[in-house]
Amino acid sequence: MAVHPEPHILLPTASHRNTLILLHGTSMTGPVFASHLLPTALLPPTRSRPQSPDVDASASRVTLPERFPHCRFVFPTGAPRKTTVFGAKETNAWFDITDFGDRTSGEAEMLGGLRESSLSLAALVKEEIELLYRDGFRGEEKGRLILLGFSQGAAMGSILLLGGEMERLGASDGLGGFVGLSGWLPFRRQIEAASFVADGDLFAADGDLLAGDGDLLAPRARAMGFVRELLHLDAEREARVDIKASSDVPVFLGHGELDPKVRLEWGQQSRDTLHKLGMHVESKVYRGRAHWWTSEEMGHVAEFLAARWDLQ
């Protein structure tokens, strides 16, 4: 397995109750992502903004660490790898990218990074959930860890959500949600095609791999079976993978209307695919925004986190 730099971690300022793992985008590292994201002020929901013109709305804004003092913020960094879109220059990335204008280009070159990063990040999720155990939440850990990704990090998080490695490690029970900002779903067309096939197809009945029952879970099980075979994750399995824990993980997706790097269309296609797979997906589009996040978007992210962590 490739060597990843140590994660950048911002410790909670109060007792540790929750963890947010944040995956950076292309041309970033964990520390760089943290330096841009953490200072972003959260724009409160419209219903809670000051109504009087004499009240400074900015005075009511806080950052994520201020809003969630009990949260441990973990920023892992992708392993150094050659990135085709940058002339094969070595960058910290979760997987290779060939063309910013066509995310289906160079799919074969993505596979090694997607597999390696899936294994590494699933292990990190397990470690962080075990830390919550040690900090006093054994038996109460469900939903206390949330995964967030921006751009390539959102794409990586989507594959991690579908690929079954967290389930294989017994870590998915602690996952309370997934946030994808300005992202896309790699291999979306193939995943969707494999998930909605007639019974008897290769991916429709992989009983050795997947546990779970009911028609609602069938497409989700097929998607997991496809991703695991695509990334050769079967070699890592130790037991049957139970998809029930991850099938009800809530998802929030945010995307800029004018994003030139990850087109809004790709984000909406990802949303639709996850919804078809039976996942609970909330999505928002931010008018006039390109490939970055906004205070309004981060305010919505904070609402999502608070709802998952019962902190409204």
mmCIF file of C-alpha atoms in Angstrom:
data_model
loop_
_atom_site.group_PDB
_atom_site.id
_atom_site.type_symbol
_atom_site.label_atom_id
_atom_site.label_comp_id
_atom_site.label_asym_id
_atom_site.label_seq_id
_atom_site.Cartn_x
_atom_site.Cartn_y
_atom_site.Cartn_z
ATOM 1 C CA MET A 1 0.000 0.000 0.000
ATOM 2 C CA ALA A 2 1.191 3.517 -0.803
ATOM 3 C CA VAL A 3 2.443 5.637 2.057
ATOM 4 C CA HIS A 4 0.123 8.446 3.095
ATOM 5 C CA PRO A 5 1.350 11.455 5.069
ATOM 6 C CA GLU A 6 0.035 11.623 8.612
ATOM 7 C CA PRO A 7 -3.419 13.238 8.803
ATOM 8 C CA HIS A 8 -3.681 16.857 9.846
ATOM 9 C CA ILE A 9 -5.836 16.943 12.981
ATOM 10 C CA LEU A 10 -7.611 19.751 14.793
ATOM 11 C CA LEU A 11 -8.441 18.545 18.286
ATOM 12 C CA PRO A 12 -11.777 19.356 19.917
ATOM 13 C CA THR A 13 -11.810 22.244 22.366
ATOM 14 C CA ALA A 14 -14.354 20.407 24.534
ATOM 15 C CA SER A 15 -14.793 16.712 25.348
ATOM 16 C CA HIS A 16 -14.553 14.539 22.236
ATOM 17 C CA ARG A 17 -18.005 13.446 21.075
ATOM 18 C CA ASN A 18 -17.921 13.534 17.271
ATOM 19 C CA THR A 19 -15.455 13.224 14.403
ATOM 20 C CA LEU A 20 -15.446 14.730 10.919
ATOM 21 C CA ILE A 21 -13.062 13.244 8.333
ATOM 22 C CA LEU A 22 -12.477 15.671 5.460
ATOM 23 C CA LEU A 23 -11.042 14.606 2.089
ATOM 24 C CA HIS A 24 -9.223 17.207 0.000
ATOM 25 C CA GLY A 25 -9.514 17.889 -3.711
ATOM 26 C CA THR A 26 -6.993 17.820 -6.536
ATOM 27 C CA SER A 27 -3.876 19.989 -6.040
ATOM 28 C CA MET A 28 -4.439 20.028 -2.282
ATOM 29 C CA THR A 29 -3.234 18.227 0.816
ATOM 30 C CA GLY A 30 -4.993 17.740 4.120
ATOM 31 C CA PRO A 31 -3.293 20.745 5.774
ATOM 32 C CA VAL A 32 -3.973 23.000 2.763
ATOM 33 C CA PHE A 33 -7.638 21.963 2.719
ATOM 34 C CA ALA A 34 -7.885 22.673 6.443
ATOM 35 C CA SER A 35 -6.312 26.113 6.042
ATOM 36 C CA HIS A 36 -8.982 27.110 3.511
ATOM 37 C CA LEU A 37 -12.057 25.382 4.913
ATOM 38 C CA LEU A 38 -11.855 25.822 8.668
ATOM 39 C CA PRO A 39 -11.801 29.658 8.678
ATOM 40 C CA THR A 40 -14.949 29.813 6.511
ATOM 41 C CA ALA A 41 -17.759 31.566 8.359
ATOM 42 C CA LEU A 42 -21.061 29.692 8.404
ATOM 43 C CA LEU A 43 -23.943 31.719 7.045
ATOM 44 C CA PRO A 44 -26.893 30.972 9.349
ATOM 45 C CA PRO A 45 -30.179 29.720 7.869
ATOM 46 C CA THR A 46 -32.448 32.529 6.660
ATOM 47 C CA ARG A 47 -34.922 31.898 9.470
ATOM 48 C CA SER A 48 -32.264 32.582 12.114
ATOM 49 C CA ARG A 49 -30.532 35.609 10.562
ATOM 50 C CA PRO A 50 -30.917 38.990 12.249
ATOM 51 C CA GLN A 51 -33.866 40.896 10.784
ATOM 52 C CA SER A 52 -32.970 44.378 11.979
ATOM 53 C CA PRO A 53 -30.755 46.423 9.634
ATOM 54 C CA ASP A 54 -28.985 47.695 12.755
ATOM 55 C CA VAL A 55 -27.736 44.181 13.567
ATOM 56 C CA ASP A 56 -24.535 43.033 11.880
ATOM 57 C CA ALA A 57 -25.305 39.602 10.372
ATOM 58 C CA SER A 58 -21.608 38.738 10.266
ATOM 59 C CA ALA A 59 -21.469 38.987 14.047
ATOM 60 C CA SER A 60 -23.657 35.885 14.306
ATOM 61 C CA ARG A 61 -21.425 33.805 12.046
ATOM 62 C CA VAL A 62 -19.100 31.174 13.428
ATOM 63 C CA THR A 63 -16.736 28.620 11.893
ATOM 64 C CA LEU A 64 -17.129 24.843 11.976
ATOM 65 C CA PRO A 65 -14.743 24.401 14.950
ATOM 66 C CA GLU A 66 -16.626 27.093 16.861
ATOM 67 C CA ARG A 67 -20.007 25.567 16.019
ATOM 68 C CA PHE A 68 -18.852 22.057 16.952
ATOM 69 C CA PRO A 69 -16.365 22.326 19.855
ATOM 70 C CA HIS A 70 -16.765 18.612 20.652
ATOM 71 C CA CYS A 71 -15.680 17.592 17.134
ATOM 72 C CA ARG A 72 -12.309 16.177 16.132
ATOM 73 C CA PHE A 73 -11.456 17.348 12.586
ATOM 74 C CA VAL A 74 -9.297 14.873 10.653
ATOM 75 C CA PHE A 75 -7.762 15.860 7.302
ATOM 76 C CA PRO A 76 -5.994 12.893 5.647
ATOM 77 C CA THR A 77 -3.779 13.415 2.601
ATOM 78 C CA GLY A 78 -3.772 11.307 -0.541
ATOM 79 C CA ALA A 79 -0.637 9.328 -1.299
ATOM 80 C CA PRO A 80 1.916 10.827 -3.713
ATOM 81 C CA ARG A 81 1.097 9.522 -7.185
ATOM 82 C CA LYS A 82 1.579 10.536 -10.805
ATOM 83 C CA THR A 83 -1.356 12.618 -11.997
ATOM 84 C CA THR A 84 -1.914 12.512 -15.749
ATOM 85 C CA VAL A 85 -3.807 15.806 -15.982
ATOM 86 C CA PHE A 86 -0.733 17.579 -14.573
ATOM 87 C CA GLY A 87 1.646 16.063 -17.118
ATOM 88 C CA ALA A 88 2.293 13.001 -14.938
ATOM 89 C CA LYS A 89 3.664 15.234 -12.193
ATOM 90 C CA GLU A 90 3.578 13.621 -8.759
ATOM 91 C CA THR A 91 0.887 15.113 -6.538
ATOM 92 C CA ASN A 92 -0.999 14.036 -3.458
ATOM 93 C CA ALA A 93 -4.159 12.541 -4.891
ATOM 94 C CA TRP A 94 -6.710 9.877 -4.088
ATOM 95 C CA PHE A 95 -6.571 8.539 -7.665
ATOM 96 C CA ASP A 96 -5.373 9.574 -11.113
ATOM 97 C CA ILE A 97 -7.242 12.115 -13.225
ATOM 98 C CA THR A 98 -6.692 12.278 -16.983
ATOM 99 C CA ASP A 99 -8.963 15.096 -18.152
ATOM 100 C CA PHE A 100 -10.819 17.739 -16.132
ATOM 101 C CA GLY A 101 -13.256 18.129 -19.017
ATOM 102 C CA ASP A 102 -14.201 14.436 -19.184
ATOM 103 C CA ARG A 103 -14.231 12.494 -15.925
ATOM 104 C CA THR A 104 -14.820 9.233 -17.793
ATOM 105 C CA SER A 105 -11.486 9.584 -19.597
ATOM 106 C CA GLY A 106 -8.661 7.452 -18.233
ATOM 107 C CA GLU A 107 -10.890 5.264 -16.087
ATOM 108 C CA ALA A 108 -8.430 2.368 -16.196
ATOM 109 C CA GLU A 109 -5.772 4.623 -14.668
ATOM 110 C CA MET A 110 -8.099 5.497 -11.780
ATOM 111 C CA LEU A 111 -8.455 1.954 -10.513
ATOM 112 C CA GLY A 112 -5.203 1.540 -8.592
ATOM 113 C CA GLY A 113 -5.640 4.767 -6.662
ATOM 114 C CA LEU A 114 -9.307 4.130 -5.931
ATOM 115 C CA ARG A 115 -8.479 0.692 -4.550
ATOM 116 C CA GLU A 116 -5.520 1.811 -2.452
ATOM 117 C CA SER A 117 -7.324 4.876 -1.112
ATOM 118 C CA SER A 118 -10.428 2.830 -0.285
ATOM 119 C CA LEU A 119 -8.352 0.478 1.847
ATOM 120 C CA SER A 120 -6.476 3.309 3.542
ATOM 121 C CA LEU A 121 -9.517 5.468 4.266
ATOM 122 C CA ALA A 122 -11.674 2.601 5.505
ATOM 123 C CA ALA A 123 -8.906 1.744 7.968
ATOM 124 C CA LEU A 124 -8.772 5.398 9.054
ATOM 125 C CA VAL A 125 -12.532 5.442 9.630
ATOM 126 C CA LYS A 126 -12.210 2.345 11.799
ATOM 127 C CA GLU A 127 -9.348 3.901 13.794
ATOM 128 C CA GLU A 128 -11.324 7.073 14.415
ATOM 129 C CA ILE A 129 -14.414 5.150 15.516
ATOM 130 C CA GLU A 130 -12.268 3.104 17.892
ATOM 131 C CA LEU A 131 -10.941 6.389 19.296
ATOM 132 C CA LEU A 132 -14.523 7.424 20.010
ATOM 133 C CA TYR A 133 -14.865 4.104 21.865
ATOM 134 C CA ARG A 134 -11.847 4.932 23.986
ATOM 135 C CA ASP A 135 -13.190 8.404 24.662
ATOM 136 C CA GLY A 136 -16.262 6.968 26.302
ATOM 137 C CA PHE A 137 -18.826 6.244 23.611
ATOM 138 C CA ARG A 138 -18.694 2.463 23.343
ATOM 139 C CA GLY A 139 -22.191 1.321 22.519
ATOM 140 C CA GLU A 140 -23.184 4.884 21.631
ATOM 141 C CA GLU A 141 -20.909 5.397 18.639
ATOM 142 C CA LYS A 142 -23.508 5.037 15.879
ATOM 143 C CA GLY A 143 -23.531 8.105 13.689
ATOM 144 C CA ARG A 144 -20.825 9.998 15.549
ATOM 145 C CA LEU A 145 -18.432 10.042 12.587
ATOM 146 C CA ILE A 146 -19.250 11.853 9.346
ATOM 147 C CA LEU A 147 -17.259 11.848 6.108
ATOM 148 C CA LEU A 148 -16.912 15.001 3.990
ATOM 149 C CA GLY A 149 -15.178 15.408 0.640
ATOM 150 C CA PHE A 150 -14.518 18.287 -1.734
ATOM 151 C CA SER A 151 -14.061 17.768 -5.484
ATOM 152 C CA GLN A 152 -11.866 14.662 -5.918
ATOM 153 C CA GLY A 153 -12.363 14.038 -2.203
ATOM 154 C CA ALA A 154 -16.128 13.912 -2.759
ATOM 155 C CA ALA A 155 -15.619 11.461 -5.625
ATOM 156 C CA MET A 156 -13.394 9.320 -3.409
ATOM 157 C CA GLY A 157 -15.900 9.470 -0.578
ATOM 158 C CA SER A 158 -18.681 8.297 -2.886
ATOM 159 C CA ILE A 159 -16.685 5.230 -3.877
ATOM 160 C CA LEU A 160 -15.817 4.566 -0.236
ATOM 161 C CA LEU A 161 -19.515 4.778 0.607
ATOM 162 C CA LEU A 162 -20.429 2.228 -2.061
ATOM 163 C CA GLY A 163 -17.429 -0.111 -1.948
ATOM 164 C CA GLY A 164 -18.068 -2.073 1.240
ATOM 165 C CA GLU A 165 -14.663 -1.709 2.914
ATOM 166 C CA MET A 166 -16.070 0.092 5.951
ATOM 167 C CA GLU A 167 -18.647 -2.668 6.254
ATOM 168 C CA ARG A 168 -15.974 -5.349 5.931
ATOM 169 C CA LEU A 169 -14.009 -3.768 8.779
ATOM 170 C CA GLY A 170 -17.116 -3.413 10.938
ATOM 171 C CA ALA A 171 -16.826 0.374 10.903
ATOM 172 C CA SER A 172 -19.964 1.392 9.024
ATOM 173 C CA ASP A 173 -22.199 1.458 12.110
ATOM 174 C CA GLY A 174 -20.327 4.528 13.296
ATOM 175 C CA LEU A 175 -20.851 6.419 10.032
ATOM 176 C CA GLY A 176 -23.533 9.052 10.472
ATOM 177 C CA GLY A 177 -23.516 10.648 7.052
ATOM 178 C CA PHE A 178 -21.634 11.735 3.958
ATOM 179 C CA VAL A 179 -21.165 15.269 2.616
ATOM 180 C CA GLY A 180 -20.010 15.721 -0.978
ATOM 181 C CA LEU A 181 -19.100 19.210 -2.192
ATOM 182 C CA SER A 182 -18.506 19.874 -5.907
ATOM 183 C CA GLY A 183 -17.983 16.190 -6.601
ATOM 184 C CA TRP A 184 -18.916 13.406 -8.984
ATOM 185 C CA LEU A 185 -19.272 9.632 -8.899
ATOM 186 C CA PRO A 186 -16.494 7.768 -10.748
ATOM 187 C CA PHE A 187 -17.743 4.892 -12.905
ATOM 188 C CA ARG A 188 -21.294 6.163 -12.412
ATOM 189 C CA ARG A 189 -22.614 4.730 -15.673
ATOM 190 C CA GLN A 190 -21.130 1.308 -15.018
ATOM 191 C CA ILE A 191 -22.341 1.273 -11.403
ATOM 192 C CA GLU A 192 -25.860 2.162 -12.469
ATOM 193 C CA ALA A 193 -25.881 -0.397 -15.268
ATOM 194 C CA ALA A 194 -24.672 -3.142 -12.931
ATOM 195 C CA SER A 195 -27.154 -2.196 -10.210
ATOM 196 C CA PHE A 196 -30.301 -2.465 -12.301
ATOM 197 C CA VAL A 197 -29.912 -5.695 -14.224
ATOM 198 C CA ALA A 198 -32.127 -8.719 -14.575
ATOM 199 C CA ASP A 199 -31.877 -11.419 -11.937
ATOM 200 C CA GLY A 200 -29.265 -13.999 -12.791
ATOM 201 C CA ASP A 201 -26.744 -11.492 -14.086
ATOM 202 C CA LEU A 202 -23.185 -11.611 -12.743
ATOM 203 C CA PHE A 203 -23.768 -8.782 -10.270
ATOM 204 C CA ALA A 204 -27.351 -9.656 -9.381
ATOM 205 C CA ALA A 205 -26.542 -12.706 -7.261
ATOM 206 C CA ASP A 206 -23.216 -12.574 -5.481
ATOM 207 C CA GLY A 207 -24.331 -14.500 -2.406
ATOM 208 C CA ASP A 208 -20.798 -15.202 -1.213
ATOM 209 C CA LEU A 209 -20.110 -11.510 -0.792
ATOM 210 C CA LEU A 210 -23.224 -9.701 0.298
ATOM 211 C CA ALA A 211 -25.700 -10.096 3.127
ATOM 212 C CA GLY A 212 -28.975 -8.187 3.331
ATOM 213 C CA ASP A 213 -32.490 -8.788 2.104
ATOM 214 C CA GLY A 214 -35.407 -6.990 0.529
ATOM 215 C CA ASP A 215 -35.979 -5.522 -2.905
ATOM 216 C CA LEU A 216 -34.853 -2.065 -1.754
ATOM 217 C CA LEU A 217 -31.389 -3.390 -0.972
ATOM 218 C CA ALA A 218 -30.964 -5.347 -4.205
ATOM 219 C CA PRO A 219 -29.621 -2.448 -6.338
ATOM 220 C CA ARG A 220 -27.410 -1.317 -3.458
ATOM 221 C CA ALA A 221 -26.022 -4.833 -3.075
ATOM 222 C CA ARG A 222 -25.355 -5.070 -6.787
ATOM 223 C CA ALA A 223 -23.587 -1.709 -6.759
ATOM 224 C CA MET A 224 -21.348 -2.842 -3.926
ATOM 225 C CA GLY A 225 -20.613 -6.112 -5.668
ATOM 226 C CA PHE A 226 -19.648 -4.262 -8.839
ATOM 227 C CA VAL A 227 -17.363 -1.774 -7.062
ATOM 228 C CA ARG A 228 -15.660 -4.506 -5.060
ATOM 229 C CA GLU A 229 -14.975 -6.568 -8.149
ATOM 230 C CA LEU A 230 -13.925 -3.517 -10.175
ATOM 231 C CA LEU A 231 -11.352 -2.499 -7.543
ATOM 232 C CA HIS A 232 -10.344 -6.083 -6.703
ATOM 233 C CA LEU A 233 -11.458 -5.569 -3.120
ATOM 234 C CA ASP A 234 -12.657 -9.169 -2.911
ATOM 235 C CA ALA A 235 -9.087 -10.169 -2.102
ATOM 236 C CA GLU A 236 -9.369 -8.153 1.112
ATOM 237 C CA ARG A 237 -12.618 -9.645 2.343
ATOM 238 C CA GLU A 238 -12.671 -11.748 5.489
ATOM 239 C CA ALA A 239 -16.414 -12.287 5.835
ATOM 240 C CA ARG A 240 -19.742 -11.543 4.233
ATOM 241 C CA VAL A 241 -20.382 -7.833 3.883
ATOM 242 C CA ASP A 242 -23.610 -6.551 5.434
ATOM 243 C CA ILE A 243 -24.883 -3.576 3.458
ATOM 244 C CA LYS A 244 -27.763 -2.706 5.768
ATOM 245 C CA ALA A 245 -25.708 -0.318 7.881
ATOM 246 C CA SER A 246 -24.653 1.861 4.963
ATOM 247 C CA SER A 247 -27.885 1.725 2.994
ATOM 248 C CA ASP A 248 -29.522 4.282 5.274
ATOM 249 C CA VAL A 249 -26.567 6.687 5.609
ATOM 250 C CA PRO A 250 -27.899 10.193 4.837
ATOM 251 C CA VAL A 251 -26.089 12.178 2.153
ATOM 252 C CA PHE A 252 -25.780 15.925 1.536
ATOM 253 C CA LEU A 253 -24.495 17.105 -1.854
ATOM 254 C CA GLY A 254 -23.681 20.738 -2.662
ATOM 255 C CA HIS A 255 -22.570 22.106 -6.030
ATOM 256 C CA GLY A 256 -21.818 25.457 -7.632
ATOM 257 C CA GLU A 257 -24.075 26.385 -10.524
ATOM 258 C CA LEU A 258 -21.140 27.624 -12.619
ATOM 259 C CA ASP A 259 -18.548 25.003 -11.682
ATOM 260 C CA PRO A 260 -16.146 24.729 -14.672
ATOM 261 C CA LYS A 261 -14.072 21.831 -13.306
ATOM 262 C CA VAL A 262 -16.766 19.459 -12.075
ATOM 263 C CA ARG A 263 -19.852 20.366 -14.044
ATOM 264 C CA LEU A 264 -23.152 20.700 -12.197
ATOM 265 C CA GLU A 265 -24.592 18.070 -14.527
ATOM 266 C CA TRP A 266 -22.127 15.486 -13.166
ATOM 267 C CA GLY A 267 -23.043 16.301 -9.587
ATOM 268 C CA GLN A 268 -26.737 15.969 -10.353
ATOM 269 C CA GLN A 269 -26.169 12.657 -12.109
ATOM 270 C CA SER A 270 -24.350 11.409 -9.013
ATOM 271 C CA ARG A 271 -27.249 12.554 -6.849
ATOM 272 C CA ASP A 272 -29.730 10.703 -9.035
ATOM 273 C CA THR A 273 -27.686 7.495 -8.999
ATOM 274 C CA LEU A 274 -27.327 7.471 -5.206
ATOM 275 C CA HIS A 275 -31.051 8.136 -4.894
ATOM 276 C CA LYS A 276 -31.847 5.235 -7.224
ATOM 277 C CA LEU A 277 -29.668 3.031 -5.022
ATOM 278 C CA GLY A 278 -32.019 3.754 -2.117
ATOM 279 C CA MET A 279 -29.903 6.318 -0.301
ATOM 280 C CA HIS A 280 -31.384 9.376 1.396
ATOM 281 C CA VAL A 281 -29.913 12.304 -0.552
ATOM 282 C CA GLU A 282 -30.358 16.028 0.036
ATOM 283 C CA SER A 283 -28.822 18.316 -2.575
ATOM 284 C CA LYS A 284 -28.476 22.043 -3.102
ATOM 285 C CA VAL A 285 -27.194 24.171 -5.985
ATOM 286 C CA TYR A 286 -25.469 27.490 -5.291
ATOM 287 C CA ARG A 287 -26.195 30.194 -7.838
ATOM 288 C CA GLY A 288 -23.274 32.068 -9.336
ATOM 289 C CA ARG A 289 -20.715 29.813 -7.644
ATOM 290 C CA ALA A 290 -17.826 28.096 -9.443
ATOM 291 C CA HIS A 291 -15.539 25.352 -8.088
ATOM 292 C CA TRP A 292 -15.384 26.268 -4.406
ATOM 293 C CA TRP A 293 -17.637 26.427 -1.374
ATOM 294 C CA THR A 294 -19.596 29.359 0.054
ATOM 295 C CA SER A 295 -20.563 30.530 3.531
ATOM 296 C CA GLU A 296 -24.149 29.652 2.649
ATOM 297 C CA GLU A 297 -23.136 26.139 1.635
ATOM 298 C CA MET A 298 -21.093 25.655 4.798
ATOM 299 C CA GLY A 299 -24.090 26.848 6.788
ATOM 300 C CA HIS A 300 -26.119 24.064 5.191
ATOM 301 C CA VAL A 301 -23.328 21.588 5.941
ATOM 302 C CA ALA A 302 -23.418 22.677 9.594
ATOM 303 C CA GLU A 303 -27.187 22.125 9.665
ATOM 304 C CA PHE A 304 -26.666 18.627 8.262
ATOM 305 C CA LEU A 305 -23.999 17.817 10.868
ATOM 306 C CA ALA A 306 -26.109 19.186 13.702
ATOM 307 C CA ALA A 307 -29.098 17.108 12.619
ATOM 308 C CA ARG A 308 -27.013 13.942 12.479
ATOM 309 C CA TRP A 309 -25.474 14.667 15.878
ATOM 310 C CA ASP A 310 -28.719 15.830 17.532
ATOM 311 C CA LEU A 311 -27.333 19.305 18.162
ATOM 312 C CA GLN A 312 -30.118 21.459 16.709
#
